[in-house]
Coordinates of C-alpha atoms in Angstrom, one line a residue:
M1 CA -95.8 -55.9 77.2
E2 CA -92.7 -54.8 78.4
D3 CA -90.7 -57.9 76.5
N4 CA -92.3 -56.8 73.3
R5 CA -90.8 -53.1 73.8
D6 CA -87.7 -54.6 74.5
K7 CA -87.7 -56.8 71.2
V8 CA -88.9 -53.4 68.9
L9 CA -86.1 -51.7 71.0
E10 CA -83.6 -54.3 70.4
E11 CA -84.6 -54.5 66.6
Q12 CA -84.1 -50.9 66.1
E13 CA -81.0 -50.8 67.6
G14 CA -79.9 -53.7 65.2
I15 CA -81.3 -52.0 62.1
E16 CA -79.3 -48.5 63.3
E17 CA -76.0 -50.7 63.7
R18 CA -76.5 -52.4 60.1
E19 CA -77.0 -49.1 58.6
K20 CA -74.2 -48.1 60.1
T21 CA -72.3 -50.7 59.2
E22 CA -73.8 -50.4 55.6
E23 CA -72.9 -46.5 55.4
E24 CA -69.3 -47.5 56.4
D25 CA -68.9 -50.1 53.8
K26 CA -69.9 -47.9 50.9
E27 CA -67.5 -45.4 52.1
E28 CA -64.7 -47.7 52.2
K29 CA -66.2 -49.0 48.7
G30 CA -65.9 -45.6 47.1
K31 CA -62.4 -44.5 48.7
E32 CA -61.0 -47.9 47.3
S33 CA -62.8 -47.2 43.9
T34 CA -61.3 -43.8 43.9
E35 CA -58.1 -45.3 44.6
E36 CA -58.8 -48.4 41.8
K37 CA -59.9 -45.3 39.0
A38 CA -56.7 -43.6 40.1
E39 CA -54.6 -46.8 39.8
G40 CA -56.8 -47.6 36.6
K41 CA -55.6 -44.6 34.9
E42 CA -52.1 -45.5 35.1
E43 CA -52.2 -48.5 34.1
P44 CA -54.0 -47.9 30.8
E45 CA -51.4 -45.6 30.2
E46 CA -48.4 -48.3 30.9
D47 CA -50.0 -50.7 29.1
E48 CA -50.2 -48.4 26.0
N49 CA -46.7 -47.2 26.3
T50 CA -45.7 -50.9 26.8
R51 CA -48.0 -51.6 23.8
Y52 CA -46.6 -49.5 21.4
L53 CA -42.5 -50.6 22.4
R54 CA -43.7 -54.0 22.1
L55 CA -45.0 -53.0 18.6
M56 CA -42.1 -51.5 17.4
A57 CA -39.4 -54.0 18.5
D58 CA -41.8 -56.3 16.4
F59 CA -41.6 -54.3 13.5
Q60 CA -37.7 -53.8 13.7
N61 CA -37.5 -57.5 14.2
Y62 CA -39.5 -58.4 11.1
K63 CA -37.2 -55.9 9.0
K64 CA -34.0 -57.6 10.3
R65 CA -35.2 -60.9 9.7
V66 CA -36.8 -59.8 5.9
E67 CA -33.0 -58.2 5.6
K68 CA -31.6 -61.2 6.3
E69 CA -34.1 -63.3 4.2
K70 CA -33.3 -61.3 0.9
S71 CA -29.6 -61.4 1.6
D72 CA -29.6 -65.4 1.8
L73 CA -32.0 -65.7 -1.1
R74 CA -29.5 -63.5 -3.2
S75 CA -26.4 -65.6 -1.6
Y76 CA -28.0 -69.3 -2.3
A77 CA -30.1 -68.2 -5.7
N78 CA -27.5 -69.6 -8.1
E79 CA -27.0 -72.9 -5.6
Q80 CA -29.2 -75.6 -8.1
I81 CA -27.2 -74.1 -11.5
M82 CA -23.9 -74.0 -9.4
S83 CA -24.8 -78.1 -8.8
Q84 CA -25.2 -78.8 -12.3
L85 CA -22.2 -76.5 -13.6
L86 CA -19.6 -78.4 -10.9
E87 CA -20.5 -81.8 -13.5
V88 CA -19.4 -79.7 -16.1
L89 CA -16.3 -78.2 -14.5
D90 CA -15.4 -82.1 -13.3
N91 CA -16.0 -83.3 -17.1
F92 CA -13.5 -80.4 -18.3
E93 CA -10.9 -81.4 -15.6
R94 CA -11.2 -84.9 -16.7
A95 CA -10.9 -83.6 -20.4
L96 CA -7.7 -81.5 -19.6
L97 CA -6.1 -84.8 -18.2
Q98 CA -6.5 -86.8 -21.6
E99 CA -3.6 -86.3 -24.6
A100 CA -4.7 -83.9 -27.5
G101 CA -3.1 -81.7 -29.9
D102 CA -2.0 -78.9 -28.4
G103 CA -3.8 -76.1 -29.7
F104 CA -6.7 -78.0 -28.9
K105 CA -5.9 -78.5 -25.6
E106 CA -4.9 -74.6 -24.7
G107 CA -8.4 -73.3 -25.9
M108 CA -9.9 -76.4 -23.7
E109 CA -7.4 -75.1 -20.8
M110 CA -8.6 -71.1 -21.5
I111 CA -12.1 -72.0 -21.1
F112 CA -11.9 -74.1 -17.9
R113 CA -9.9 -70.8 -16.6
Q114 CA -12.9 -69.0 -18.1
L115 CA -15.6 -71.0 -16.4
S116 CA -13.9 -71.2 -13.0
D117 CA -13.4 -67.6 -12.5
V118 CA -16.7 -67.0 -13.7
L119 CA -18.2 -69.4 -10.7
V120 CA -15.5 -68.0 -8.2
K121 CA -16.8 -64.9 -8.7
A122 CA -20.2 -65.7 -8.3
G123 CA -19.4 -67.4 -4.9
L124 CA -17.8 -70.7 -5.9
A125 CA -15.0 -72.2 -3.5
E126 CA -12.9 -75.6 -3.8
I127 CA -13.3 -77.2 -0.5
P128 CA -9.2 -77.9 0.5
A129 CA -9.1 -81.8 1.0
L130 CA -5.8 -83.9 0.3
G131 CA -4.0 -83.7 3.2
E132 CA -6.5 -81.8 5.6
E133 CA -7.9 -83.8 8.8
F134 CA -10.7 -85.4 7.9
D135 CA -13.8 -83.0 9.2
P136 CA -18.0 -84.9 8.0
N137 CA -19.0 -81.1 7.3
F138 CA -16.7 -80.8 4.3
H139 CA -15.7 -84.6 3.2
N140 CA -17.6 -87.8 2.5
A141 CA -15.3 -90.4 3.1
V142 CA -15.4 -93.1 0.9
L143 CA -12.5 -95.5 1.4
T144 CA -10.3 -95.8 4.1
E145 CA -6.5 -97.1 2.9
E146 CA -3.3 -97.7 5.2
T147 CA -0.3 -95.0 4.1
E148 CA 2.6 -94.0 5.8
E149 CA 2.7 -90.8 3.5
Y150 CA -0.5 -89.2 5.9
E151 CA -1.1 -89.7 9.5
S152 CA -4.2 -91.4 10.8
G153 CA -7.1 -89.6 9.9
K154 CA -5.8 -87.6 7.5
V155 CA -7.4 -87.4 3.9
S156 CA -4.9 -89.3 1.6
G157 CA -6.9 -89.0 -1.8
V158 CA -9.3 -86.9 -3.6
M159 CA -12.2 -89.1 -5.6
Q160 CA -14.5 -85.7 -6.5
K161 CA -13.5 -82.4 -5.4
G162 CA -15.9 -80.5 -3.3
Y163 CA -17.5 -77.1 -3.2
T164 CA -19.2 -74.2 -1.2
L165 CA -21.2 -71.6 -2.3
N166 CA -20.8 -68.3 -0.2
G167 CA -19.7 -70.6 2.8
K168 CA -22.4 -73.1 2.3
V169 CA -21.4 -76.3 1.3
I170 CA -23.4 -77.4 -1.5
R171 CA -21.2 -80.5 -2.1
P172 CA -18.9 -82.3 -0.1
S173 CA -15.8 -83.4 -1.3
M174 CA -15.4 -87.5 -1.8
V175 CA -12.6 -88.3 -0.1
K176 CA -10.1 -91.5 0.9
V177 CA -8.9 -91.4 4.7
V178 CA -5.9 -92.9 6.6
S179 CA -7.5 -95.4 9.1

């Protein structure tokens, strides 16, 4: 019987110890959850502020991007028509090289200057080539030649003028380069 009593006492002591441990665990969990709640309240505020700042930065970036796109659209909207007008400009230059009556030639020169002025106002600029250092970004080398007139790597002849529109190359110059 004493063995049974000892076992019962041991069981009761074990149960009491478990209950104490469980109570201590609950208290610790309660403290942790209170701390987490306190921290949790700060995190959403930080997240909300961060989210607001990011949203504001995204909106500013969007505005800048749209402005740049509008500016580029205005600057390069005429690129296609300018490219087509360059052919007309080339033909005018060729026609002016031909012999004709003085009055006719003067009229053609006036029209040519007027057309050139309009294109320059729209942002068209001729790429300087003759005697310049060869630059593949602006020049298209079609021929090479040996000449004493220019140094090696310089443009010695222009076969077709090149042009930029608002700083962007729309047609590179076709050139001869000294080898």
